[in-house]
Amino acid sequence: MNTTTTTTTASSPPPPSSSATASALSLIPKKWRDSADADLQLIKHRAESFKNLASSFDRELENFFHNSFSITETRAVTEMGFVKRLKPKLSEIRRAYSTPELGKKVLEKWGRARIRIDLSAWKEMVGEEEEEEEWGKRGRRVGLWESSEGETERKRDWEPVRVIKMRLKEFEKAFRREPHDPKEVPPLDVPELLAYWIRQSEPLLDHLGVKRDVCDKIVGSFCSKSKSQLLVRSHSAGDWSALDGEKFNDELDLRIASVVQSTGHKYEGGFWSDSGKCDRIDKKRNVAIVTTASLPWLTGTAINPLFRAAYLAKSANQNVTLLVPWLCKSDQQLVYPNSLTFESSSEQEAYIRSWLEERIGFKADFKISFYPGKFSKERRSIMPTGDTTRFIPSKEADIAILEEPEHLNWYHHGRRWTDKFNHVVGVVHTNYLEYIKREKNGAIQAFFVKHINNLCARAHCHKVLRLSAATQDMPKSTVCNVHGVNPKFLKIGDKMASERVLGQQSFSKGAYFLGKMVWAKGYKELIDLLSKHKNDLDGFNLDVFGNGEDAHEVQSMARKLNLNVNFEKGRDHADDSLHSYKVFINPSVSDVLCTATAEALAMGKFVVCADHPSNDFFRSFPNCLTFKTSEDFVDKVKEALANEPQPLTPEERYRLSWEAATERLVQYSDLGSVLKEEQAGAKSERKPIMKSISLPSMSEMVDGGLALAHYVCTGNEILRLATGAIPGTRDYDKQHCRDLNLLPPQVESPIYGW
């Protein structure tokens, strides 16, 4: 007992006396002492559990590192090594905290990696451009986490740091102005500023009666004053060629855009701009063709857009949707021939596709959709109801072709077409002013309709194509025939030419006229010519084919004047009974571009038509005989009856085809230039000069204001009725909801705050 006590005292400090300890413990109640012993045992037990947990975690972490190193590539090894250098094991942390030398051991353990935060890396990440250019010379930048060991193992930055660097570089470049040499792009002079002001004021001057050609002459005179200076500048800058008389406007736009770009200014949009347009994410274009009529109504605005959709879809570069009006059964009975009606839109779609495939000879891959419409007996046309833009999904709203844009937007109360679509092209089919002038108080009505048409075209179109110069001269318009003929008529022409080669008589009948029997379709001019020269055309008989609202009046007038005219019911121009006629007569001066005239030329017939802007496209064909006076009409009819028509050449045949019409549409609608700019921008590393977004356009601001005014006016039912709208057509009705499975307008566009 004494030996044990001696050994203990030798290895430890002398303990307090037993009497003192006993007296001290006697002051603590036994219950507390027992509780303290239990707490100490619990602490010891938890310490053992923590030790076991730490050991288990160390083993799992080692297994994780081992498996990761055996599976991943070198890059993964480097990243795991970085994580491995960061951590001391939990068991080591426990041991370090359990010793008095806490600070020393922690520093010794973490000192091997010597990890530190280098805030200078943030400065380098947003450094000057000169430092970025020397990236390859100086090697990799210092990362946020630095280590003096393992420098050869680290080939690139940690992934989050690399992403941060990339984002900061993009952020810096977005706000950094590139230096420009002021000698490269000289500032604008006074004549250029005046010319640009005239260009921007064209919409206002147009409404004041100043013609566009007058504005172009004024702009040309200002540009000619600074022409020599521009030649010197363009030679020094090398950005554009010398000016000529036909390119004043384009060169002025490029000049303004170049000067603005040199200042670093970037125009992001105007007061009326809409950021909700669809961004095209694939290489295909989405083209929506919207028209005002549909088969089985055999009218130009039903047939030509259908062929346009088929031949646009024939190319694999765009997805095409044809949007046509849907009529309720009561309106179908008034419009469609032979009392033909449809129970559903799918039934009418099947009819349209069947009719089309019989004539084009291939299966057209495009979508047909319907929007609600109503037939106006007074206007003899179909009027849209509700917001037509809703029926094209936003993801497909890329390019819109509006057949008769003025007609579609007279009472349009909805989203602006140019806000929803990236590019909107209007195709003018009808000379409405000519029809209106024939009505009571026609001159006054035509004055108002002219300006309403201009407003609709300017507010809703980027480009307007007029089929001929016979139409109203609208803003942003170009004259171009973008229609072709049914391929069936070209085949008939080939057949007639082959019969003539074999010596057979192709044309055994004389002259005929075909068209809807209304006075405005040329019947008035035809009866006047035949009655005036009845003696000069002795023995001349004319067969007339057509149906229409004025059929009874036309036939009564012909019988009253005792004219040699035989009236027949209307029929398809490709009908076999019409193949053997040699001369097609069309004296109409109200047509924009007569489809029947093009079809007759395609079949190899003579065409006798008026010397009128609507026939300018046909004038170059040798079988087209135009007359200026009534006496000239008699001479042309006799000439055609006495001779044989010439066969079409391959070039003439192609000009009449829909393939050529589609090419003209792409060229003159500015769609071709847009595609070329995109391709050039993708191939060229140099940033192109974008005219369209360089400066805010006064014309765009005026167009936006007109669109807003038009929207407000068309939302008022009193104004709609005063201008001739069908009652209740601001929104579609319940019958349209049932036929097209639409939500009621109150649900589609709810009005809150009642």
PDB file of N, CA and C in Angstrom, residues 172-220:
ATOM      1  N   GLU A 172     -18.220  43.336 -68.725  1.00  0.00           N
ATOM      2  CA  GLU A 172     -17.311  44.438 -69.010  1.00  0.00           C
ATOM      3  C   GLU A 172     -17.380  44.863 -70.471  1.00  0.00           C
ATOM      4  N   LYS A 173     -17.444  43.883 -71.385  1.00  0.00           N
ATOM      5  CA  LYS A 173     -17.494  44.207 -72.806  1.00  0.00           C
ATOM      6  C   LYS A 173     -18.796  44.898 -73.180  1.00  0.00           C
ATOM      7  N   ALA A 174     -19.882  44.564 -72.479  1.00  0.00           N
ATOM      8  CA  ALA A 174     -21.176  45.172 -72.795  1.00  0.00           C
ATOM      9  C   ALA A 174     -21.186  46.664 -72.521  1.00  0.00           C
ATOM     10  N   PHE A 175     -20.387  47.121 -71.587  1.00  0.00           N
ATOM     11  CA  PHE A 175     -20.387  48.528 -71.207  1.00  0.00           C
ATOM     12  C   PHE A 175     -19.129  49.262 -71.649  1.00  0.00           C
ATOM     13  N   ARG A 176     -18.227  48.558 -72.295  1.00  0.00           N
ATOM     14  CA  ARG A 176     -16.997  49.200 -72.736  1.00  0.00           C
ATOM     15  C   ARG A 176     -17.173  49.766 -74.129  1.00  0.00           C
ATOM     16  N   ARG A 177     -16.791  50.945 -74.354  1.00  0.00           N
ATOM     17  CA  ARG A 177     -16.856  51.571 -75.676  1.00  0.00           C
ATOM     18  C   ARG A 177     -15.569  51.307 -76.416  1.00  0.00           C
ATOM     19  N   GLU A 178     -15.714  50.855 -77.647  1.00  0.00           N
ATOM     20  CA  GLU A 178     -14.539  50.626 -78.457  1.00  0.00           C
ATOM     21  C   GLU A 178     -14.016  51.958 -78.980  1.00  0.00           C
ATOM     22  N   PRO A 179     -12.710  52.135 -78.978  1.00  0.00           N
ATOM     23  CA  PRO A 179     -12.160  53.403 -79.457  1.00  0.00           C
ATOM     24  C   PRO A 179     -12.351  53.549 -80.952  1.00  0.00           C
ATOM     25  N   HIS A 180     -12.698  54.729 -81.387  1.00  0.00           N
ATOM     26  CA  HIS A 180     -12.901  55.025 -82.805  1.00  0.00           C
ATOM     27  C   HIS A 180     -11.984  56.171 -83.201  1.00  0.00           C
ATOM     28  N   ASP A 181     -11.490  56.043 -84.375  1.00  0.00           N
ATOM     29  CA  ASP A 181     -10.671  57.109 -84.914  1.00  0.00           C
ATOM     30  C   ASP A 181     -11.589  58.159 -85.522  1.00  0.00           C
ATOM     31  N   PRO A 182     -11.567  59.391 -85.019  1.00  0.00           N
ATOM     32  CA  PRO A 182     -12.480  60.405 -85.564  1.00  0.00           C
ATOM     33  C   PRO A 182     -12.235  60.691 -87.029  1.00  0.00           C
ATOM     34  N   LYS A 183     -11.062  60.350 -87.546  1.00  0.00           N
ATOM     35  CA  LYS A 183     -10.786  60.590 -88.962  1.00  0.00           C
ATOM     36  C   LYS A 183     -11.461  59.559 -89.846  1.00  0.00           C
ATOM     37  N   GLU A 184     -11.865  58.411 -89.283  1.00  0.00           N
ATOM     38  CA  GLU A 184     -12.501  57.371 -90.079  1.00  0.00           C
ATOM     39  C   GLU A 184     -13.877  57.802 -90.560  1.00  0.00           C
ATOM     40  N   VAL A 185     -14.705  58.300 -89.671  1.00  0.00           N
ATOM     41  CA  VAL A 185     -16.072  58.688 -90.003  1.00  0.00           C
ATOM     42  C   VAL A 185     -16.242  60.165 -89.689  1.00  0.00           C
ATOM     43  N   PRO A 186     -16.182  61.026 -90.691  1.00  0.00           N
ATOM     44  CA  PRO A 186     -16.351  62.470 -90.447  1.00  0.00           C
ATOM     45  C   PRO A 186     -17.772  62.771 -89.991  1.00  0.00           C
ATOM     46  N   PRO A 187     -17.958  63.852 -89.270  1.00  0.00           N
ATOM     47  CA  PRO A 187     -19.310  64.216 -88.809  1.00  0.00           C
ATOM     48  C   PRO A 187     -20.199  64.638 -89.962  1.00  0.00           C
ATOM     49  N   LEU A 188     -21.497  64.662 -89.705  1.00  0.00           N
ATOM     50  CA  LEU A 188     -22.466  65.054 -90.719  1.00  0.00           C
ATOM     51  C   LEU A 188     -22.381  66.556 -90.984  1.00  0.00           C
ATOM     52  N   ASP A 189     -22.596  66.932 -92.243  1.00  0.00           N
ATOM     53  CA  ASP A 189     -22.642  68.349 -92.564  1.00  0.00           C
ATOM     54  C   ASP A 189     -24.106  68.794 -92.675  1.00  0.00           C
ATOM     55  N   VAL A 190     -24.314  70.060 -92.924  1.00  0.00           N
ATOM     56  CA  VAL A 190     -25.671  70.621 -92.930  1.00  0.00           C
ATOM     57  C   VAL A 190     -26.549  70.012 -94.022  1.00  0.00           C
ATOM     58  N   PRO A 191     -26.088  69.873 -95.275  1.00  0.00           N
ATOM     59  CA  PRO A 191     -26.953  69.262 -96.300  1.00  0.00           C
ATOM     60  C   PRO A 191     -27.384  67.842 -95.944  1.00  0.00           C
ATOM     61  N   GLU A 192     -26.481  67.069 -95.324  1.00  0.00           N
ATOM     62  CA  GLU A 192     -26.855  65.708 -94.940  1.00  0.00           C
ATOM     63  C   GLU A 192     -27.913  65.714 -93.840  1.00  0.00           C
ATOM     64  N   LEU A 193     -27.772  66.615 -92.888  1.00  0.00           N
ATOM     65  CA  LEU A 193     -28.768  66.716 -91.827  1.00  0.00           C
ATOM     66  C   LEU A 193     -30.135  67.119 -92.381  1.00  0.00           C
ATOM     67  N   LEU A 194     -30.146  68.071 -93.322  1.00  0.00           N
ATOM     68  CA  LEU A 194     -31.410  68.482 -93.927  1.00  0.00           C
ATOM     69  C   LEU A 194     -32.033  67.347 -94.735  1.00  0.00           C
ATOM     70  N   ALA A 195     -31.186  66.612 -95.464  1.00  0.00           N
ATOM     71  CA  ALA A 195     -31.693  65.487 -96.248  1.00  0.00           C
ATOM     72  C   ALA A 195     -32.295  64.423 -95.337  1.00  0.00           C
ATOM     73  N   TYR A 196     -31.623  64.166 -94.210  1.00  0.00           N
ATOM     74  CA  TYR A 196     -32.154  63.172 -93.278  1.00  0.00           C
ATOM     75  C   TYR A 196     -33.462  63.650 -92.641  1.00  0.00           C
ATOM     76  N   TRP A 197     -33.553  64.940 -92.374  1.00  0.00           N
ATOM     77  CA  TRP A 197     -34.784  65.484 -91.802  1.00  0.00           C
ATOM     78  C   TRP A 197     -35.945  65.331 -92.785  1.00  0.00           C
ATOM     79  N   ILE A 198     -35.681  65.572 -94.069  1.00  0.00           N
ATOM     80  CA  ILE A 198     -36.724  65.384 -95.091  1.00  0.00           C
ATOM     81  C   ILE A 198     -37.140  63.918 -95.148  1.00  0.00           C
ATOM     82  N   ARG A 199     -36.169  63.014 -95.078  1.00  0.00           N
ATOM     83  CA  ARG A 199     -36.491  61.586 -95.108  1.00  0.00           C
ATOM     84  C   ARG A 199     -37.381  61.193 -93.936  1.00  0.00           C
ATOM     85  N   GLN A 200     -37.072  61.684 -92.760  1.00  0.00           N
ATOM     86  CA  GLN A 200     -37.858  61.339 -91.582  1.00  0.00           C
ATOM     87  C   GLN A 200     -39.242  61.984 -91.602  1.00  0.00           C
ATOM     88  N   SER A 201     -39.384  63.072 -92.343  1.00  0.00           N
ATOM     89  CA  SER A 201     -40.664  63.788 -92.392  1.00  0.00           C
ATOM     90  C   SER A 201     -41.559  63.319 -93.527  1.00  0.00           C
ATOM     91  N   GLU A 202     -41.166  62.279 -94.251  1.00  0.00           N
ATOM     92  CA  GLU A 202     -41.958  61.803 -95.384  1.00  0.00           C
ATOM     93  C   GLU A 202     -43.381  61.421 -94.997  1.00  0.00           C
ATOM     94  N   PRO A 203     -43.613  60.746 -93.851  1.00  0.00           N
ATOM     95  CA  PRO A 203     -45.012  60.430 -93.508  1.00  0.00           C
ATOM     96  C   PRO A 203     -45.885  61.670 -93.357  1.00  0.00           C
ATOM     97  N   LEU A 204     -45.349  62.692 -92.689  1.00  0.00           N
ATOM     98  CA  LEU A 204     -46.125  63.915 -92.515  1.00  0.00           C
ATOM     99  C   LEU A 204     -46.338  64.610 -93.851  1.00  0.00           C
ATOM    100  N   LEU A 205     -45.293  64.683 -94.663  1.00  0.00           N
ATOM    101  CA  LEU A 205     -45.423  65.332 -95.969  1.00  0.00           C
ATOM    102  C   LEU A 205     -46.387  64.575 -96.874  1.00  0.00           C
ATOM    103  N   ASP A 206     -46.408  63.237 -96.723  1.00  0.00           N
ATOM    104  CA  ASP A 206     -47.313  62.436 -97.542  1.00  0.00           C
ATOM    105  C   ASP A 206     -48.768  62.752 -97.209  1.00  0.00           C
ATOM    106  N   HIS A 207     -49.078  62.914 -95.936  1.00  0.00           N
ATOM    107  CA  HIS A 207     -50.444  63.262 -95.543  1.00  0.00           C
ATOM    108  C   HIS A 207     -50.797  64.694 -95.933  1.00  0.00           C
ATOM    109  N   LEU A 208     -49.780  65.538 -96.088  1.00  0.00           N
ATOM    110  CA  LEU A 208     -50.039  66.914 -96.517  1.00  0.00           C
ATOM    111  C   LEU A 208     -50.148  67.039 -98.029  1.00  0.00           C
ATOM    112  N   GLY A 209     -49.954  65.928 -98.746  1.00  0.00           N
ATOM    113  CA  GLY A 209     -50.110  65.942-100.198  1.00  0.00           C
ATOM    114  C   GLY A 209     -48.826  66.030-100.981  1.00  0.00           C
ATOM    115  N   VAL A 210     -47.674  66.041-100.313  1.00  0.00           N
ATOM    116  CA  VAL A 210     -46.390  66.093-101.009  1.00  0.00           C
ATOM    117  C   VAL A 210     -46.027  64.682-101.444  1.00  0.00           C
ATOM    118  N   LYS A 211     -45.862  64.482-102.742  1.00  0.00           N
ATOM    119  CA  LYS A 211     -45.614  63.153-103.280  1.00  0.00           C
ATOM    120  C   LYS A 211     -44.231  62.659-102.878  1.00  0.00           C
ATOM    121  N   ARG A 212     -44.093  61.334-102.927  1.00  0.00           N
ATOM    122  CA  ARG A 212     -42.832  60.728-102.523  1.00  0.00           C
ATOM    123  C   ARG A 212     -41.698  61.073-103.486  1.00  0.00           C
ATOM    124  N   ASP A 213     -42.001  61.153-104.783  1.00  0.00           N
ATOM    125  CA  ASP A 213     -40.936  61.478-105.733  1.00  0.00           C
ATOM    126  C   ASP A 213     -40.416  62.897-105.525  1.00  0.00           C
ATOM    127  N   VAL A 214     -41.286  63.802-105.057  1.00  0.00           N
ATOM    128  CA  VAL A 214     -40.826  65.162-104.757  1.00  0.00           C
ATOM    129  C   VAL A 214     -39.852  65.141-103.584  1.00  0.00           C
ATOM    130  N   CYS A 215     -40.176  64.353-102.561  1.00  0.00           N
ATOM    131  CA  CYS A 215     -39.264  64.224-101.412  1.00  0.00           C
ATOM    132  C   CYS A 215     -37.929  63.621-101.843  1.00  0.00           C
ATOM    133  N   ASP A 216     -37.983  62.628-102.738  1.00  0.00           N
ATOM    134  CA  ASP A 216     -36.737  62.019-103.204  1.00  0.00           C
ATOM    135  C   ASP A 216     -35.875  63.019-103.966  1.00  0.00           C
ATOM    136  N   LYS A 217     -36.515  63.894-104.743  1.00  0.00           N
ATOM    137  CA  LYS A 217     -35.751  64.899-105.472  1.00  0.00           C
ATOM    138  C   LYS A 217     -35.101  65.898-104.521  1.00  0.00           C
ATOM    139  N   ILE A 218     -35.831  66.270-103.466  1.00  0.00           N
ATOM    140  CA  ILE A 218     -35.252  67.199-102.489  1.00  0.00           C
ATOM    141  C   ILE A 218     -34.072  66.553-101.782  1.00  0.00           C
ATOM    142  N   VAL A 219     -34.242  65.288-101.395  1.00  0.00           N
ATOM    143  CA  VAL A 219     -33.139  64.576-100.737  1.00  0.00           C
ATOM    144  C   VAL A 219     -31.948  64.463-101.678  1.00  0.00           C
ATOM    145  N   GLY A 220     -32.226  64.171-102.953  1.00  0.00           N
ATOM    146  CA  GLY A 220     -31.129  64.074-103.917  1.00  0.00           C
ATOM    147  C   GLY A 220     -30.390  65.378-104.112  1.00  0.00           C
TER     148      GLY A 220
END
